Short mmCIF file of C-alpha atoms in Angstrom, two decimals:
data_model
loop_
_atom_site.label_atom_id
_atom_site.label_comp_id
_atom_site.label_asym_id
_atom_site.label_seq_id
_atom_site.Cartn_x
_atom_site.Cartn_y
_atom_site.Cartn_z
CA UNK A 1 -28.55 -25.21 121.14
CA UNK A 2 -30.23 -24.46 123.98
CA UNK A 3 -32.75 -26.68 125.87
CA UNK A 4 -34.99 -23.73 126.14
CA UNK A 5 -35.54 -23.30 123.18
CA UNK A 6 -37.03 -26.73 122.37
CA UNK A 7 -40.86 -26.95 121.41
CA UNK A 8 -42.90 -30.07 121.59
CA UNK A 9 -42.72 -32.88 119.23
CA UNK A 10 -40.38 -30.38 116.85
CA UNK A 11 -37.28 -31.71 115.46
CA UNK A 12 -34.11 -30.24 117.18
CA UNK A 13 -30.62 -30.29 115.89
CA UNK A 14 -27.38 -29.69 117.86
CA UNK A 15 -23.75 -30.65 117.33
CA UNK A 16 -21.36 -32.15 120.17
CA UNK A 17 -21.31 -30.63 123.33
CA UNK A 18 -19.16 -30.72 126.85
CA UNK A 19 -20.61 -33.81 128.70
CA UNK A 20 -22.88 -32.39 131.18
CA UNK A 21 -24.69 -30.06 128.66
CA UNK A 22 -25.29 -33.13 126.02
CA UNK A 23 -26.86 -34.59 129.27
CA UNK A 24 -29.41 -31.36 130.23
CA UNK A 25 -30.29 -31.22 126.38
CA UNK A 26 -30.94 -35.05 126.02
CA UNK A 27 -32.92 -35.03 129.06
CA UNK A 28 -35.04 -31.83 127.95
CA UNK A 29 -35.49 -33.52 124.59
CA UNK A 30 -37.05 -36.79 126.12
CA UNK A 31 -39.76 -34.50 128.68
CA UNK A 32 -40.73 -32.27 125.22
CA UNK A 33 -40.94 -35.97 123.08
CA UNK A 34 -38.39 -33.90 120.56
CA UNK A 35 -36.15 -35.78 118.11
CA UNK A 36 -32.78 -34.91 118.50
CA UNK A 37 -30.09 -34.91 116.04
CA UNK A 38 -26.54 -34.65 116.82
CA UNK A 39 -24.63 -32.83 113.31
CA UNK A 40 -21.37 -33.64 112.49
CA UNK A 41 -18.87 -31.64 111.41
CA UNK A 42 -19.75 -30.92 107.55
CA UNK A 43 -17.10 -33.45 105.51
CA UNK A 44 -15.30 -30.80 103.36
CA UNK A 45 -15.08 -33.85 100.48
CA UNK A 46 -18.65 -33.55 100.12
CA UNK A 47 -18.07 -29.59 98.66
CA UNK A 48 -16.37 -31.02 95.50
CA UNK A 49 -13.44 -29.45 95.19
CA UNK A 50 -15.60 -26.11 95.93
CA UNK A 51 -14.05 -24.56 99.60
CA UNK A 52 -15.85 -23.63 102.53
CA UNK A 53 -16.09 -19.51 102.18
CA UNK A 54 -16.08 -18.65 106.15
CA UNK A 55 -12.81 -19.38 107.58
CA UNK A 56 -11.83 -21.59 110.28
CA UNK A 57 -11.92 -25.40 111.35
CA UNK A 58 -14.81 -24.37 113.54
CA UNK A 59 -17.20 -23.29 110.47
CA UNK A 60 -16.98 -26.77 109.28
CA UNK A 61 -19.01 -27.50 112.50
CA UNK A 62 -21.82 -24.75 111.97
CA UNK A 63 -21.86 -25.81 108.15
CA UNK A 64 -22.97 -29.19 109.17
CA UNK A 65 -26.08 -28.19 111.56
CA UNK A 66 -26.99 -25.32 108.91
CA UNK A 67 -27.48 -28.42 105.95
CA UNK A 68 -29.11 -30.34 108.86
CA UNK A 69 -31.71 -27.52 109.44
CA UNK A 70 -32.19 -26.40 105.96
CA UNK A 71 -32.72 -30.08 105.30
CA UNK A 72 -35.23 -30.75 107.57
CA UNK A 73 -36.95 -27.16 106.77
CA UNK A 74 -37.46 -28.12 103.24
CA UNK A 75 -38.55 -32.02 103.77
CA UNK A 76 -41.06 -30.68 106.03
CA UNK A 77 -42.10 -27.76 103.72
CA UNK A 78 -42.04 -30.61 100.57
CA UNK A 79 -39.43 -28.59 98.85
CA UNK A 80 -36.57 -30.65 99.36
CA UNK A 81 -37.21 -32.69 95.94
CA UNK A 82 -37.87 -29.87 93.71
CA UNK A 83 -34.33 -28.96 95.01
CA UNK A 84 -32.56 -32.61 94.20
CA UNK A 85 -34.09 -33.55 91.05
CA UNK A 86 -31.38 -32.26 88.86
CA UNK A 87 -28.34 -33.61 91.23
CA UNK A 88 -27.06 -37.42 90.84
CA UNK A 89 -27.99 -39.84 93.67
CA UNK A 90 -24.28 -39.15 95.26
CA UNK A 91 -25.07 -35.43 95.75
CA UNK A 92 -28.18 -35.94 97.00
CA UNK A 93 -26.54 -35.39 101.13
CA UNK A 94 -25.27 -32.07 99.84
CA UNK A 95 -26.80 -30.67 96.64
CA UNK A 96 -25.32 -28.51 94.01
CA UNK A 97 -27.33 -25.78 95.82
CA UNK A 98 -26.23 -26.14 99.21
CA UNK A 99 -22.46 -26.36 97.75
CA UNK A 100 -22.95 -23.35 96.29
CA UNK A 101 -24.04 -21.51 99.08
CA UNK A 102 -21.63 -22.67 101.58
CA UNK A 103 -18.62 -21.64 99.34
CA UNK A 104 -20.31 -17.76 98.80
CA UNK A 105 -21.67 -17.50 102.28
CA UNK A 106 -20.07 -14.46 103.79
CA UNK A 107 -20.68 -12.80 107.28
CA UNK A 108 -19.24 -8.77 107.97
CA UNK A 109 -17.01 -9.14 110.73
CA UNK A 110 -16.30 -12.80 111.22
CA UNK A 111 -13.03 -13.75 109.79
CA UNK A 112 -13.13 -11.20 107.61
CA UNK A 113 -10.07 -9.53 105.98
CA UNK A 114 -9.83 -6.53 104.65
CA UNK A 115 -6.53 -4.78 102.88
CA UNK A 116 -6.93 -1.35 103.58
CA UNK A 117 -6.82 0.99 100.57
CA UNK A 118 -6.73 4.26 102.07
CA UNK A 119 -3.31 3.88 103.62
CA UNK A 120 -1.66 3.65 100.01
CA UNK A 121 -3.39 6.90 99.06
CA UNK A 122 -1.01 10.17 97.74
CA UNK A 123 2.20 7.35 98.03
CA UNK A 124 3.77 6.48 95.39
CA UNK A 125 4.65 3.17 94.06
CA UNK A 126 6.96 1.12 95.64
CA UNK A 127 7.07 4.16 98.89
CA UNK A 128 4.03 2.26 101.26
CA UNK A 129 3.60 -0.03 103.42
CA UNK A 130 0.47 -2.72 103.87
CA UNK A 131 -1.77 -2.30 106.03
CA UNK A 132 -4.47 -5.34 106.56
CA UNK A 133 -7.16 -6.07 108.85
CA UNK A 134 -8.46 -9.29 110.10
CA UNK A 135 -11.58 -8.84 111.85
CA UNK A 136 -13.38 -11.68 113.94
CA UNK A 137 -16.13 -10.00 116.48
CA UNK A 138 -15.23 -13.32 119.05
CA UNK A 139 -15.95 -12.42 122.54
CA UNK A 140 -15.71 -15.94 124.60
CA UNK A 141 -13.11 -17.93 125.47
CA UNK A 142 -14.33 -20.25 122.98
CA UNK A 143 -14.66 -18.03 120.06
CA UNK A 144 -11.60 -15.89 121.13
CA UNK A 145 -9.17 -19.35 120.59
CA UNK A 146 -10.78 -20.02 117.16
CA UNK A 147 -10.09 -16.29 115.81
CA UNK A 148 -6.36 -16.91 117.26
CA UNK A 149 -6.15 -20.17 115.22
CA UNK A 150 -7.93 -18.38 111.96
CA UNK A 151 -5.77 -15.51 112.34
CA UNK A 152 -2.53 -17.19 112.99
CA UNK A 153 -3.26 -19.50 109.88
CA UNK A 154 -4.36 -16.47 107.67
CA UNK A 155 -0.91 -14.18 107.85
CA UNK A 156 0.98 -17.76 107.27
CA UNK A 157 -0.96 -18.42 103.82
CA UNK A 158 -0.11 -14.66 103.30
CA UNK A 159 3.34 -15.25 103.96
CA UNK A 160 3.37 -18.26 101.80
CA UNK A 161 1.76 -16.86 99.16
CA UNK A 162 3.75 -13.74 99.29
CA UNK A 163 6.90 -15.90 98.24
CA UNK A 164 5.82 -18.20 96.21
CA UNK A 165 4.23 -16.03 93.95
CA UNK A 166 7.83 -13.86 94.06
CA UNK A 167 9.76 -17.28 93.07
CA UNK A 168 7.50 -17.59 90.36
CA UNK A 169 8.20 -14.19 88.78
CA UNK A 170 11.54 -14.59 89.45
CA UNK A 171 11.69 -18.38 87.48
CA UNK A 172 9.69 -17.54 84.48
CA UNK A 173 11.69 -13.97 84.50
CA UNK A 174 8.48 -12.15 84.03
CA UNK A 175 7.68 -9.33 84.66
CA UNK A 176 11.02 -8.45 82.66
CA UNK A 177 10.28 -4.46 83.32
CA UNK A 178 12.48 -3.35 85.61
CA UNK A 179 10.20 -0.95 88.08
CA UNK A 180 7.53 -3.90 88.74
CA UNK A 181 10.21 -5.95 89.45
CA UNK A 182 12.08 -3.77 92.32
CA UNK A 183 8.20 -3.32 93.13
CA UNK A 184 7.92 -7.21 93.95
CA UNK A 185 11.53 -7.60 95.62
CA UNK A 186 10.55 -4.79 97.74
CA UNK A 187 6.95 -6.45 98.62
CA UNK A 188 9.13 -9.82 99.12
CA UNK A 189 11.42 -8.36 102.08
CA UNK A 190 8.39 -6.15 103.78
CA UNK A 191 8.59 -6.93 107.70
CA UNK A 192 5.50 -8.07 109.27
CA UNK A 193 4.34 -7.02 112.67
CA UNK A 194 1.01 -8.41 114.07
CA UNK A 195 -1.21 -5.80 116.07
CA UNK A 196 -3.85 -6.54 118.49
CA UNK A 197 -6.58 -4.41 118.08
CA UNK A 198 -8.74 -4.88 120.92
CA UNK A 199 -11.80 -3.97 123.22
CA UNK A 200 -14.35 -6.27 125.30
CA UNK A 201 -17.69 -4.89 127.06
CA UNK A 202 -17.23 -5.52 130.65
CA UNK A 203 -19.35 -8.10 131.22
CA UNK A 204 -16.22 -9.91 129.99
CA UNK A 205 -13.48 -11.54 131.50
CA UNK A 206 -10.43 -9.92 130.08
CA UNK A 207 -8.62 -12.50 132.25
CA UNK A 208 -10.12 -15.35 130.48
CA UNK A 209 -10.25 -13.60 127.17
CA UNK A 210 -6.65 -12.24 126.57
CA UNK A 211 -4.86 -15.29 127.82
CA UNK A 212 -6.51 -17.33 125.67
CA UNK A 213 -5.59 -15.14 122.85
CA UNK A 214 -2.16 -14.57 123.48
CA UNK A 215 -1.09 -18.57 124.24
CA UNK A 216 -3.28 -19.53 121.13
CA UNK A 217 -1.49 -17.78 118.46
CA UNK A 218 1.84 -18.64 120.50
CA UNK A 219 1.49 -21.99 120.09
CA UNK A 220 1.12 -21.70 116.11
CA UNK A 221 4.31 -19.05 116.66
CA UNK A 222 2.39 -15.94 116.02
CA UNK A 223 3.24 -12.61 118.45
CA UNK A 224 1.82 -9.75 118.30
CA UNK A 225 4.40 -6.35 118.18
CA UNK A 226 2.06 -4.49 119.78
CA UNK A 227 -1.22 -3.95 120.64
CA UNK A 228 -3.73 -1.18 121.03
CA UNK A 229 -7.09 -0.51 123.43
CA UNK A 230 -9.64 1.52 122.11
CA UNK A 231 -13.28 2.58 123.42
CA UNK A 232 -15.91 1.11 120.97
CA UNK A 233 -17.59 4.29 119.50
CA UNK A 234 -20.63 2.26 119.26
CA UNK A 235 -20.70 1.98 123.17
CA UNK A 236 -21.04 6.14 123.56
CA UNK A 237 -22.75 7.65 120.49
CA UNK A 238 -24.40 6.70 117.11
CA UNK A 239 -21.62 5.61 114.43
CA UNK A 240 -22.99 7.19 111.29
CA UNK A 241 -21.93 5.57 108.08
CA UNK A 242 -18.01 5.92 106.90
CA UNK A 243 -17.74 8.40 110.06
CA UNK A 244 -14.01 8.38 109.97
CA UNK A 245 -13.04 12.32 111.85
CA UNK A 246 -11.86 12.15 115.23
CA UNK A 247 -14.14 12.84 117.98
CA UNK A 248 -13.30 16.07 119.07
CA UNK A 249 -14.75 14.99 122.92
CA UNK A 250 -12.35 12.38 123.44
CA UNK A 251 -10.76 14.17 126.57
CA UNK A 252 -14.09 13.14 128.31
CA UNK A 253 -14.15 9.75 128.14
CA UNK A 254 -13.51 7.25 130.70
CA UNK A 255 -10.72 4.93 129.93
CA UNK A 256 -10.50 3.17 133.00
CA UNK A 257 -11.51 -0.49 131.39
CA UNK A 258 -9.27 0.31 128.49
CA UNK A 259 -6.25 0.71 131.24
CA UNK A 260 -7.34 -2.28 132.74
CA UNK A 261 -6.82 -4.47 129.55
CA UNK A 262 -3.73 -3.21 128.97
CA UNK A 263 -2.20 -4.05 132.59
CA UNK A 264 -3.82 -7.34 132.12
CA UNK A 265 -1.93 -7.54 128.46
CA UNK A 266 1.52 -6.67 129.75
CA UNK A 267 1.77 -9.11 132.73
CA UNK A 268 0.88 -11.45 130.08
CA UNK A 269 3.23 -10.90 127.18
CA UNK A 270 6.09 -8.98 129.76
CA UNK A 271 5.72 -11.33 132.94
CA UNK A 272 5.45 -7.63 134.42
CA UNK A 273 2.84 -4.94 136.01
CA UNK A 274 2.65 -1.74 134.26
CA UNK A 275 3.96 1.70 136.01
CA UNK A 276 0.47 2.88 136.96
CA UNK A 277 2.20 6.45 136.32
CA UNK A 278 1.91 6.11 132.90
CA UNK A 279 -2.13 6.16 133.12
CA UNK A 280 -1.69 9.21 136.02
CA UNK A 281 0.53 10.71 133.24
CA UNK A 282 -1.74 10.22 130.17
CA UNK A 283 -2.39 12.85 128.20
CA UNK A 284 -4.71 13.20 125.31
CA UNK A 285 -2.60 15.07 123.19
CA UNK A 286 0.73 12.59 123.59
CA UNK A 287 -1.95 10.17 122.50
CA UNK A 288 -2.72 11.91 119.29
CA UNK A 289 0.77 12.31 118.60
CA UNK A 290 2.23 8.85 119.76
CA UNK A 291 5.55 8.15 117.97
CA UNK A 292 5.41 5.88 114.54
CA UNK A 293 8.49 4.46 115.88
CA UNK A 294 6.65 2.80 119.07
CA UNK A 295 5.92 0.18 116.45
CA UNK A 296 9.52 -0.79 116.40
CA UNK A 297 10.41 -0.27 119.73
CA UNK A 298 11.72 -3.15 122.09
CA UNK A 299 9.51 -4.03 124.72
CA UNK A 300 11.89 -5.41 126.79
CA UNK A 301 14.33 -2.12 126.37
CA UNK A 302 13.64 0.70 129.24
CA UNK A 303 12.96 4.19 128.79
CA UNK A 304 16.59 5.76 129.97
CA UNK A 305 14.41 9.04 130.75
CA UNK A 306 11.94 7.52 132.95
CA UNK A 307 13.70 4.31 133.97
CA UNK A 308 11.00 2.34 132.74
CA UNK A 309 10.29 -0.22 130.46
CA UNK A 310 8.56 0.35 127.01
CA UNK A 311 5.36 -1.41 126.79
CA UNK A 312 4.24 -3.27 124.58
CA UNK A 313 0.64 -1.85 124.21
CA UNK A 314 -0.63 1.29 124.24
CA UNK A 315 -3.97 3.03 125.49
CA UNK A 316 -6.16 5.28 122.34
CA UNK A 317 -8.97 7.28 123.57
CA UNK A 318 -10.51 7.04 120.43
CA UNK A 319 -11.19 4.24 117.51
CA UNK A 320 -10.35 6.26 114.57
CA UNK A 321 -6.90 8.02 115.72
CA UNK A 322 -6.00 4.34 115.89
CA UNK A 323 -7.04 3.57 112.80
CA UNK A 324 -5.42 6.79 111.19
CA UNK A 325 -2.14 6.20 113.59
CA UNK A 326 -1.63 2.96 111.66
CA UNK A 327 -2.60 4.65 108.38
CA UNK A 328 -0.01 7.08 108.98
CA UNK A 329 2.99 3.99 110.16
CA UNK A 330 2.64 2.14 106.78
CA UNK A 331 2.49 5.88 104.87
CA UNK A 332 5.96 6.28 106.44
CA UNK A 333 7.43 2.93 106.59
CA UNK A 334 7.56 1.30 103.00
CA UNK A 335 9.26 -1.68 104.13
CA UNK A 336 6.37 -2.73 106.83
CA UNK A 337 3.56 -4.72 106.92
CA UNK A 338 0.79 -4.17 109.62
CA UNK A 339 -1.39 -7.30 110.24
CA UNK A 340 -3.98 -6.13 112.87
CA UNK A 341 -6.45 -8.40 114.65
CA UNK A 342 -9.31 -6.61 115.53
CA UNK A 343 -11.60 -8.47 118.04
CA UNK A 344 -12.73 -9.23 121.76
CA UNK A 345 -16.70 -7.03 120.79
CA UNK A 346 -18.88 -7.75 117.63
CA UNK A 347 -19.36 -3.90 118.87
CA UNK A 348 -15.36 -3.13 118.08
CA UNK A 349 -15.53 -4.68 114.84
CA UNK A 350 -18.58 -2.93 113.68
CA UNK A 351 -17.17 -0.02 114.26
CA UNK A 352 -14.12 -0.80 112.74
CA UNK A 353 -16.05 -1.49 109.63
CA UNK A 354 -17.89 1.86 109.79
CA UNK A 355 -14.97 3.81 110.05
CA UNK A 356 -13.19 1.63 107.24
CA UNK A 357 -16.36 2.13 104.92
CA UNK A 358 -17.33 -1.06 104.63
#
């Protein structure tokens, strides 16, 4: 918390800090006479076999100073008996209320996944790919290396799940009609590619931010394929609900800051500046028609036409072409998976949301 926001004589709560700002809150809490509490992390034995709704290690932290506060709100308010007086003496830390509402607590756009339905529209069984989107509005270093640990952990479980549930089928020899079978075989052997879906405002440090990313989910062996740079429609004009149609004004905006997270992106994941001729060269309309086959390219093969190398990102002047350029990959590639990480602006994933219909 911050010291600022202390008030006299009121009970504070925080939960463990870097050194020196533990020091300038303790020191702030002893010149305003506050009591100060230090949460721990919330013990996830406590929840009873019940688990934590939000995802991530990190949410066990927040969990704890939300009981602490609530806690303290309802002692002071002389609520916090009518709340225990039907739980035993061992739940009386955590009541059956509080467990309940930290396993169905659910916040839009933090670590939030969403399997996008529209993609499988007018295909046929068995002739689509997936297309899912994990969606985490981080935006500091700190936050940004928690989403990469969420979202790295997520596709595993996916993956994990994905297989075990087609062993099970194929032990216990059920489904024993043929077409839902082929259906699960061909779910089974579905390539995944992870996508970066990104934008930060520029009061950010893409330097700071990216980095982070990147070496975070490759140290739990996650890579992304590819990844995309989008203006936030949020940033330029009211997002009206579901508003999905591409902007037909795109040709106008600035993508300057997008180009400059995507040169920042290749000399991380190539070792490599990109050819500034390929933002001198951009053209709207190779934008709206970008190949589905980029997503399988080789970053590390060059371009025999231009002599040079295929990146592994790619520059969108809007949010919703994105969104229907990856539609349109899965609609044409039945054997791929699209995992897409959409963060670096609570702004991004908003829109993101809007254009989804969520």
């Amino acid at each position: 918390m911050s010291s600022l926001l202390m008030k006299p004589k009121i009970p504070a709560f925080t939960v463990s800090q870097l050194s020196e700002a533990m020091e300038v809150i303790q020191e702030r809490s002893k010149e305003l006479e506050v009591p100060l509490e230090v949460t721990p992390a919330l013990d996830p034995k406590k929840l009873e076999g019940l688990k934590l709704s939000l995802s991530g290690d990190h949410q066990l932290i927040n969990a704890g100073l939300a009981v602490s506060l609530c806690k303290c709100w309802l002692q002071r308010t002389g609520n916090w008996e009518k709340l225990t007086k039907n739980d035993d003496l061992e739940a009386a830390d955590l009541p059956h209320a509080f467990r309940r509402g930290l396993a169905s607590a659910h916040i839009s756009g933090r670590a939030q996944i969403i399997h996008d339905a529209s993609s499988n529209s007018n295909a046929t069984e068995g002739s689509r790919g997936d297309l899912i989107f994990y969606l985490d509005g981080a935006h500091s270093p700190e936050s940004v290396e928690a989403c990469a640990n969420w979202f790295s952990s997520s596709i595993k479980e996916n993956e994990n799940s994905s297989v075990s549930n087609f062993k099970l089928d194929k032990m216990n020899g059920v489904p024993t009609n043929g077409h839902f079978q082929r259906e699960k075989e061909v779910g089974s052997c579905k390539i995944s590619k992870q996508i970066l879906l990104f934008n930060c405002m520029d009061l950010r440090d893409p330097q700071i931010l990216l980095p982070r990313l990147a070496n975070t989910c490759a140290s739990s062996g996650t890579y992304f394929s590819k990844a995309l740079f989008v203006p936030s429609m949020s940033a330029y004009n009211k997002v009206t609900s579901g508003a999905s149609a591409i902007p037909t004004d795109i040709s106008k905006k600035d993508l300057s800051w997008q180009f400059n997270l995507q040169r920042i992106w290749e000399k991380i994941v190539q070792g490599k500046e990109l050819d500034s001729s390929s933002e001198k060269g951009f053209n709207i309309d190779n934008a709206k028609t970008l190949s589905h086959e980029f997503i399988h390219q080789d970053a590390s093969r060059r371009n025999t036409t231009t002599d040079n190398y295929i990146g592994s990102s790619a520059v969108m002047p809007s949010l919703p072409l994105a969104i229907k350029w990856l539609r349109d990959c899965v609609k044409e590639n039945p054997s791929i998976r699209l995992q897409v990480l959409v963060t670096g602006s609570l702004h991004l994933v908003g829109d993101v949301l809007k254009v989804l219909r969520r």
